[in-house]
Tab-separated table of C-alpha atoms and ligand atoms in Angstrom:
chain	number	residue	atom	x	y	z
A	1	MET	CA	0.020	0.027	0.028
A	2	ASP	CA	1.229	3.500	-0.970
A	3	ILE	CA	1.349	5.600	2.152
A	4	ASP	CA	0.747	9.347	1.815
A	5	PRO	CA	3.934	11.222	2.362
A	6	VAL	CA	2.345	13.213	5.232
A	7	ILE	CA	1.485	10.032	7.030
A	8	ARG	CA	4.946	8.571	6.419
A	9	GLU	CA	6.441	11.704	8.199
A	10	TRP	CA	4.048	11.181	11.031
A	11	LEU	CA	5.176	7.624	11.385
A	12	ARG	CA	8.795	8.638	11.178
A	13	LEU	CA	8.201	10.999	14.009
A	14	ALA	CA	6.443	8.382	16.041
A	15	GLY	CA	9.466	6.186	15.608
A	16	GLN	CA	11.649	8.792	17.257
A	17	ALA	CA	10.037	8.140	20.660
A	18	PRO	CA	12.181	6.792	23.466
A	19	SER	CA	11.805	3.135	24.404
A	20	SER	CA	13.423	0.891	27.095
A	21	HIS	CA	16.802	-0.408	25.834
A	22	ASN	CA	15.765	1.410	22.521
A	23	THR	CA	13.798	-1.737	21.608
A	24	GLN	CA	11.355	0.429	19.521
A	25	PRO	CA	8.473	-2.081	20.414
A	26	TRP	CA	5.897	-0.576	18.074
A	27	ARG	CA	4.400	-1.377	14.650
A	28	PHE	CA	2.030	0.691	12.588
A	29	ARG	CA	-0.736	-0.356	10.322
A	30	VAL	CA	-2.181	2.428	7.963
A	31	HIS	CA	-5.550	2.242	6.643
A	32	ARG	CA	-8.202	4.649	5.396
A	33	ALA	CA	-9.840	5.089	8.826
A	34	GLY	CA	-6.512	5.941	10.532
A	35	ILE	CA	-3.330	4.426	11.983
A	36	GLU	CA	-3.114	1.543	14.347
A	37	VAL	CA	-0.200	1.271	16.781
A	38	TRP	CA	0.541	-2.235	17.885
A	39	THR	CA	2.983	-3.294	20.557
A	40	ASP	CA	5.505	-5.763	19.224
A	41	PRO	CA	5.872	-8.746	21.584
A	42	ALA	CA	9.035	-9.897	19.762
A	43	ARG	CA	10.618	-6.723	21.121
A	44	SER	CA	9.886	-7.392	24.796
A	45	LEU	CA	12.281	-7.500	27.627
A	46	PRO	CA	11.233	-10.548	29.710
A	47	VAL	CA	13.649	-9.955	32.554
A	48	ASN	CA	13.724	-6.154	32.848
A	49	ASP	CA	9.987	-5.756	32.080
A	50	PRO	CA	8.203	-8.991	32.585
A	51	ALA	CA	4.663	-7.550	32.542
A	52	GLY	CA	5.367	-5.559	29.393
A	53	ARG	CA	4.613	-2.291	31.320
A	54	GLU	CA	7.584	-0.350	29.871
A	55	ARG	CA	6.807	-1.813	26.463
A	56	ILE	CA	3.273	-0.266	26.533
A	57	ILE	CA	4.718	3.005	28.043
A	58	SER	CA	7.205	3.169	25.097
A	59	CYS	CA	4.279	2.737	22.642
A	60	GLY	CA	2.457	5.574	24.392
A	61	CYS	CA	5.471	7.738	23.698
A	62	ALA	CA	5.157	7.018	20.036
A	63	VAL	CA	1.413	7.636	20.163
A	64	LEU	CA	2.004	11.112	21.668
A	65	ASN	CA	4.411	11.809	18.774
A	66	LEU	CA	1.785	10.779	16.304
A	67	ARG	CA	-0.796	12.990	17.974
A	68	THR	CA	1.686	15.998	18.059
A	69	ALA	CA	2.535	15.507	14.340
A	70	ALA	CA	-1.109	15.383	13.394
A	71	ALA	CA	-1.845	18.439	15.579
A	72	ALA	CA	0.779	20.362	13.732
A	73	GLU	CA	-0.937	19.680	10.529
A	74	GLY	CA	-4.151	20.888	12.097
A	75	GLN	CA	-5.478	17.367	12.404
A	76	GLY	CA	-7.001	15.506	15.461
A	77	LEU	CA	-6.581	11.900	16.218
A	78	ASN	CA	-9.127	9.970	18.279
A	79	LEU	CA	-7.616	7.295	20.372
A	80	ARG	CA	-9.110	3.834	21.160
A	81	MET	CA	-7.322	1.155	22.869
A	82	GLU	CA	-8.359	-2.494	22.258
A	83	GLN	CA	-7.205	-5.901	23.453
A	84	ALA	CA	-6.131	-7.909	20.345
A	85	GLY	CA	-6.917	-11.621	20.752
A	86	ASP	CA	-6.278	-13.108	23.925
A	87	GLY	CA	-2.607	-12.491	23.958
A	88	PRO	CA	-0.919	-9.713	25.736
A	89	PHE	CA	-1.276	-7.416	22.805
A	90	ILE	CA	-2.743	-4.016	22.989
A	91	ARG	CA	-4.042	-2.360	19.963
A	92	LEU	CA	-4.271	1.479	19.891
A	93	LEU	CA	-6.606	2.606	17.120
A	94	THR	CA	-6.476	6.241	15.957
A	95	GLY	CA	-8.927	7.609	13.490
A	96	HIS	CA	-8.733	10.956	11.659
A	97	ARG	CA	-11.881	12.225	13.117
A	98	GLY	CA	-10.574	15.678	13.725
A	99	GLY	CA	-11.068	18.045	16.680
A	100	ALA	CA	-9.928	15.608	19.316
A	101	ASP	CA	-6.511	17.073	19.805
A	102	ARG	CA	-7.013	20.683	20.621
A	103	GLN	CA	-4.881	20.462	23.677
A	104	GLY	CA	-2.012	22.595	22.342
A	105	LEU	CA	0.355	19.887	21.152
A	106	ALA	CA	1.218	21.509	17.813
A	107	HIS	CA	4.031	23.702	19.200
A	108	LEU	CA	5.922	20.628	20.455
A	109	ARG	CA	6.190	19.128	16.929
A	110	ASP	CA	9.600	20.639	16.276
A	111	TRP	CA	11.135	19.367	19.409
A	112	ILE	CA	10.510	15.542	18.615
A	113	ASP	CA	13.745	15.233	16.680
A	114	VAL	CA	15.693	17.305	19.198
A	115	ARG	CA	14.842	15.210	22.255
A	116	HIS	CA	17.438	12.691	23.271
A	117	SER	CA	18.247	10.845	26.618
A	118	TRP	CA	21.451	11.781	28.451
A	119	ARG	CA	23.503	9.570	30.650
A	120	GLY	CA	26.289	12.074	31.387
A	121	ARG	CA	26.604	14.823	33.879
A	122	PHE	CA	24.196	17.673	34.166
A	123	HIS	CA	24.781	21.328	34.982
A	124	PRO	CA	23.977	21.682	38.628
A	125	ALA	CA	21.429	24.551	38.221
A	126	SER	CA	17.796	23.450	38.892
A	127	PRO	CA	15.141	24.390	36.368
A	128	SER	CA	13.096	27.372	37.281
A	129	ALA	CA	9.656	26.952	39.179
A	130	GLU	CA	7.859	28.098	35.946
A	131	ILE	CA	9.515	25.253	33.999
A	132	VAL	CA	8.640	22.781	36.699
A	133	THR	CA	5.001	23.876	36.796
A	134	SER	CA	4.767	23.566	32.893
A	135	LEU	CA	6.189	20.013	33.164
A	136	VAL	CA	3.686	19.063	35.929
A	137	GLN	CA	0.867	20.537	33.837
A	138	ALA	CA	2.073	18.554	30.701
A	139	ALA	CA	1.666	15.337	32.687
A	140	TYR	CA	-1.616	16.286	34.135
A	141	GLN	CA	-3.103	17.116	30.594
A	142	GLU	CA	-2.327	13.433	29.707
A	143	GLY	CA	-4.123	12.155	32.828
A	144	ALA	CA	-0.767	11.301	34.885
A	145	TRP	CA	0.825	12.928	37.889
A	146	LEU	CA	4.424	14.304	38.090
A	147	VAL	CA	5.933	14.900	41.423
A	148	PRO	CA	9.312	16.607	41.972
A	149	ILE	CA	11.234	15.054	44.763
A	150	THR	CA	12.569	18.119	46.633
A	151	GLU	CA	12.376	17.296	50.421
A	152	PRO	CA	15.955	16.322	51.440
A	153	GLU	CA	14.722	13.416	53.526
A	154	ALA	CA	12.587	12.086	50.577
A	155	ARG	CA	15.541	12.561	48.232
A	156	ARG	CA	17.875	10.631	50.440
A	157	ALA	CA	15.295	7.759	50.601
A	158	VAL	CA	15.023	7.705	46.819
A	159	VAL	CA	18.776	7.824	46.319
A	160	GLU	CA	19.048	4.767	48.679
A	161	GLN	CA	16.320	2.924	46.813
A	162	VAL	CA	18.078	3.639	43.500
A	163	ARG	CA	21.241	2.159	45.017
A	164	ALA	CA	19.730	-0.935	46.407
A	165	ALA	CA	17.485	-1.631	43.310
A	166	THR	CA	20.499	-1.069	41.009
A	167	ALA	CA	22.636	-3.548	42.964
A	168	ALA	CA	19.805	-6.049	42.890
A	169	GLN	CA	19.536	-5.814	39.011
A	170	TRP	CA	23.265	-6.041	38.392
A	171	LYS	CA	23.437	-9.063	40.652
A	172	ASP	CA	21.145	-10.921	38.351
A	173	PRO	CA	22.956	-12.677	35.450
A	174	ALA	CA	19.748	-12.843	33.402
A	175	TRP	CA	19.227	-9.094	33.631
A	176	ARG	CA	22.935	-8.486	32.615
A	177	ASN	CA	22.578	-10.898	29.715
A	178	GLU	CA	19.495	-9.132	28.408
A	179	LEU	CA	21.061	-5.758	28.701
A	180	ALA	CA	24.172	-6.939	26.860
A	181	TYR	CA	21.943	-8.445	24.095
A	182	TRP	CA	20.511	-5.120	23.434
A	183	MET	CA	23.915	-3.426	23.158
A	184	ARG	CA	24.800	-3.471	19.452
A	185	ALA	CA	26.329	-1.642	16.664
A	186	PRO	CA	24.369	1.471	15.357
A	187	SER	CA	23.881	-0.286	12.031
A	188	HIS	CA	21.311	-2.637	13.621
A	189	GLY	CA	18.981	0.501	13.861
A	190	ASP	CA	18.056	-0.330	17.418
A	191	GLY	CA	19.339	-1.156	20.851
A	192	LEU	CA	21.978	0.720	22.903
A	193	PRO	CA	24.754	1.731	20.581
A	194	VAL	CA	28.255	0.351	20.995
A	195	SER	CA	31.026	0.473	18.538
A	196	ARG	CA	31.131	-2.467	15.952
A	197	PHE	CA	34.590	-3.246	16.913
A	198	GLY	CA	34.815	-2.829	20.628
A	199	GLY	CA	31.152	-3.928	21.184
A	200	GLY	CA	31.909	-7.593	21.853
A	201	LEU	CA	34.255	-6.525	24.703
A	202	ILE	CA	31.737	-4.190	26.181
A	203	ARG	CA	29.037	-6.837	26.099
A	204	TRP	CA	31.294	-9.334	27.784
A	205	SER	CA	32.233	-6.884	30.493
A	206	MET	CA	28.398	-6.065	30.992
A	207	ARG	CA	27.830	-9.826	31.478
A	208	HIS	CA	30.814	-10.769	33.590
A	209	LEU	CA	32.902	-7.814	34.748
A	210	VAL	CA	31.109	-4.634	35.782
A	211	SER	CA	30.643	-4.624	39.535
A	212	ALA	CA	26.997	-4.354	40.868
A	213	ARG	CA	28.426	-2.332	43.659
A	214	ALA	CA	30.068	0.087	41.408
A	215	MET	CA	26.956	0.425	39.207
A	216	ALA	CA	24.762	0.943	42.436
A	217	GLY	CA	27.232	3.699	43.590
A	218	SER	CA	27.201	5.495	40.213
A	219	GLU	CA	23.379	5.468	39.778
A	220	ALA	CA	22.980	6.627	43.391
A	221	ARG	CA	25.380	9.482	42.695
A	222	ALA	CA	23.408	10.437	39.589
A	223	ALA	CA	20.206	10.435	41.615
A	224	ARG	CA	21.849	12.688	44.343
A	225	ALA	CA	23.229	15.085	41.872
A	226	ALA	CA	20.060	15.403	39.781
A	227	PRO	CA	19.106	19.081	39.206
A	228	LEU	CA	15.468	17.911	39.243
A	229	LEU	CA	14.322	14.348	40.345
A	230	LEU	CA	10.898	13.460	39.213
A	231	VAL	CA	8.293	10.637	39.573
A	232	LEU	CA	5.641	10.152	36.992
A	233	GLY	CA	2.657	8.070	38.118
A	234	THR	CA	-0.967	7.155	37.504
A	235	ARG	CA	-3.868	6.816	39.844
A	236	ILE	CA	-4.394	3.111	39.222
A	237	GLU	CA	-2.472	0.350	37.457
A	238	GLY	CA	-3.147	-1.348	34.222
A	239	PRO	CA	-2.324	-1.315	30.476
A	240	MET	CA	-4.544	1.668	29.843
A	241	GLN	CA	-2.610	3.650	32.576
A	242	TRP	CA	0.735	2.574	31.018
A	243	LEU	CA	-0.357	3.889	27.688
A	244	MET	CA	-1.343	7.148	29.444
A	245	THR	CA	2.037	7.179	31.164
A	246	GLY	CA	3.761	6.979	27.910
A	247	GLN	CA	1.940	9.846	26.460
A	248	ALA	CA	2.472	11.863	29.528
A	249	LEU	CA	6.201	11.046	29.620
A	250	GLN	CA	6.653	12.063	26.053
A	251	ARG	CA	4.720	15.377	26.558
A	252	VAL	CA	6.778	16.091	29.546
A	253	LEU	CA	10.024	15.323	27.713
A	254	LEU	CA	9.086	17.477	24.618
A	255	GLU	CA	8.287	20.346	27.023
A	256	ALA	CA	11.527	19.791	28.884
A	257	THR	CA	13.492	19.702	25.489
A	258	ARG	CA	11.990	22.982	24.660
A	259	HIS	CA	13.566	24.423	27.736
A	260	GLY	CA	17.027	22.873	26.907
A	261	LEU	CA	16.531	19.875	29.391
A	262	CYS	CA	17.342	16.233	28.934
A	263	ALA	CA	16.152	13.126	30.892
A	264	ARG	CA	18.248	10.489	32.688
A	265	TYR	CA	16.226	7.460	33.729
A	266	LEU	CA	16.618	6.065	37.216
A	267	ASN	CA	13.732	3.456	37.018
A	268	GLN	CA	15.393	0.796	38.920
A	269	PRO	CA	13.207	0.968	42.078
A	270	ILE	CA	10.084	0.863	39.908
A	271	GLN	CA	11.359	-2.060	37.854
A	272	GLN	CA	11.689	-4.151	40.974
A	273	ASN	CA	8.718	-5.676	42.705
A	274	GLU	CA	10.427	-5.261	46.048
A	275	TRP	CA	11.090	-1.549	45.784
A	276	ARG	CA	8.171	-0.245	43.919
A	277	PRO	CA	5.639	-0.305	46.969
A	278	LYS	CA	8.275	1.449	48.968
A	279	LEU	CA	8.595	4.302	46.532
A	280	ALA	CA	4.818	4.451	46.222
A	281	GLN	CA	4.499	4.661	50.068
A	282	LEU	CA	7.097	7.583	50.260
A	283	LEU	CA	5.118	9.500	47.713
A	284	GLY	CA	1.556	8.597	48.839
A	285	GLY	CA	-0.029	8.756	45.422
A	286	GLY	CA	-1.004	5.994	42.981
A	287	PRO	CA	1.463	3.643	41.379
A	288	PRO	CA	4.781	5.268	40.370
A	289	GLN	CA	5.578	4.424	36.782
A	290	LEU	CA	8.882	6.240	36.006
A	291	LEU	CA	11.676	7.877	37.966
A	292	PHE	CA	13.970	10.160	36.116
A	293	ALA	CA	16.240	13.151	36.461
A	294	LEU	CA	16.028	16.164	34.219
A	295	GLY	CA	18.658	18.845	33.686
A	296	ARG	CA	20.779	20.781	31.329
A	297	PRO	CA	23.351	18.352	29.864
A	298	ASP	CA	27.078	19.020	30.375
A	299	GLY	CA	27.803	18.023	26.785
A	300	THR	CA	25.979	17.370	23.492
A	301	PRO	CA	23.456	14.349	23.503
A	302	ARG	CA	23.764	12.139	20.448
A	303	PRO	CA	20.846	10.622	18.651
A	304	THR	CA	20.275	6.875	19.018
A	305	PRO	CA	19.658	4.696	16.008
A	306	ARG	CA	16.135	4.082	14.640
A	307	ARG	CA	14.866	1.297	12.335
A	308	PRO	CA	13.784	2.182	8.775
A	309	LEU	CA	10.091	2.789	8.510
A	310	GLU	CA	9.395	-0.224	6.201
A	311	THR	CA	10.373	-2.545	9.064
A	312	LEU	CA	7.784	-0.843	11.346
A	313	LEU	CA	4.821	-1.415	9.072
A	314	LYS	CA	2.317	-4.119	9.815
A	315	HIS	CA	0.460	-5.312	6.794
B	401	FMN	C1	9.783	3.431	29.477
B	401	FMN	C2	11.175	3.685	29.243
B	401	FMN	C3	12.132	3.216	30.310
B	401	FMN	C4	13.404	3.574	30.119
B	401	FMN	N1	14.295	3.114	31.172
B	401	FMN	C5	15.574	3.456	31.016
B	401	FMN	C6	16.528	3.136	32.163
B	401	FMN	O1	16.083	2.424	33.139
B	401	FMN	N2	17.858	3.422	32.018
B	401	FMN	C7	18.215	4.170	30.963
B	401	FMN	O2	19.449	4.526	30.971
B	401	FMN	N3	17.476	4.610	29.968
B	401	FMN	C8	16.137	4.211	30.107
B	401	FMN	N4	15.281	4.595	29.051
B	401	FMN	C9	15.860	5.461	27.907
B	401	FMN	C10	16.100	4.716	26.628
B	401	FMN	O3	17.233	3.846	26.773
B	401	FMN	C11	16.274	5.447	25.471
B	401	FMN	O4	14.942	6.213	25.155
B	401	FMN	C12	16.636	4.805	24.204
B	401	FMN	O5	17.946	4.288	24.343
B	401	FMN	C13	16.524	5.730	22.976
B	401	FMN	O6	17.375	6.778	23.227
B	401	FMN	P1	16.772	8.327	23.162
B	401	FMN	O7	15.891	8.422	24.339
B	401	FMN	O8	17.965	9.147	23.215
B	401	FMN	O9	16.099	8.546	21.800
B	401	FMN	C14	13.922	4.340	29.154
B	401	FMN	C15	12.982	4.844	28.130
B	401	FMN	C16	11.668	4.545	28.276
B	401	FMN	C17	10.703	5.120	27.247
């Protein structure tokens, strides 16, 4: 099927969304009534994300990009979520029925290609109160809550949770193996980029050499030094809320990008069953979905690879 160049561009933009381990777990089907976004179970992370929660969150980020691209063209997309078959597949059906997307997404369109994650150091200055308010508002508009962790005691507790949860992850050989599997040369078009030549050694050291204690220490330091430490969450738990989280995350990230900020993820306490309730208890809201730092990067973030559009199409 020939796809209209405008829709092709929307799909390209959708594919620029962030995803866990850069798995890009989305597939698109274009038909006259609209665009379907499917999660791709072949791109799941059974150890890191056994329930597929982050996979659906990642697809939610792609959906927000689609809505933003459409809004910039003056089009609205209605969004419906369906369970496909009896497998753990979620189908998101969007139809060009217009008018649904008047919530002011259009101005974020030009920031989709500029947004990148950042794992380096941040400039220490905290974003202004106005910026923080605009981020909280962005999450709220997508039905999620966003809480900055500012109280010194709460911050200390979160830093310790990051430390303990990171150590637990790195002590698990299956988790290390899965991470190493997704570290690959940029020519693959997905995964966490490592050089084609030195990649084998890096994967080997991820599996066997890197110390859990050292990783826990460096993640804890990153949490402690974060200019802004944030938790994004929902009121209740479920696939619909994960989809909502993804859209909220991407809206927050695009808004943050507009202000020169990048995200560094510190999700470890949320990824671990043992720690997630403790973080929830600390915050007192509904389930936390993502924990991340935002700040001005002390360097230039580089784009990560993306797969060609043809491989994302579902026929
Ligand atoms: C739901 C979700 C969870 C993520 N979790 C982590 C994480 O725990 N650690 C990390 O370093 N990056 C994490 N990331 C960032 C991805 O690794 C990143 O989006 C991906 O490599 C693509 O790079 P980009 O964001 O620069 O486009 C996560 C992203 C998403 C959407």
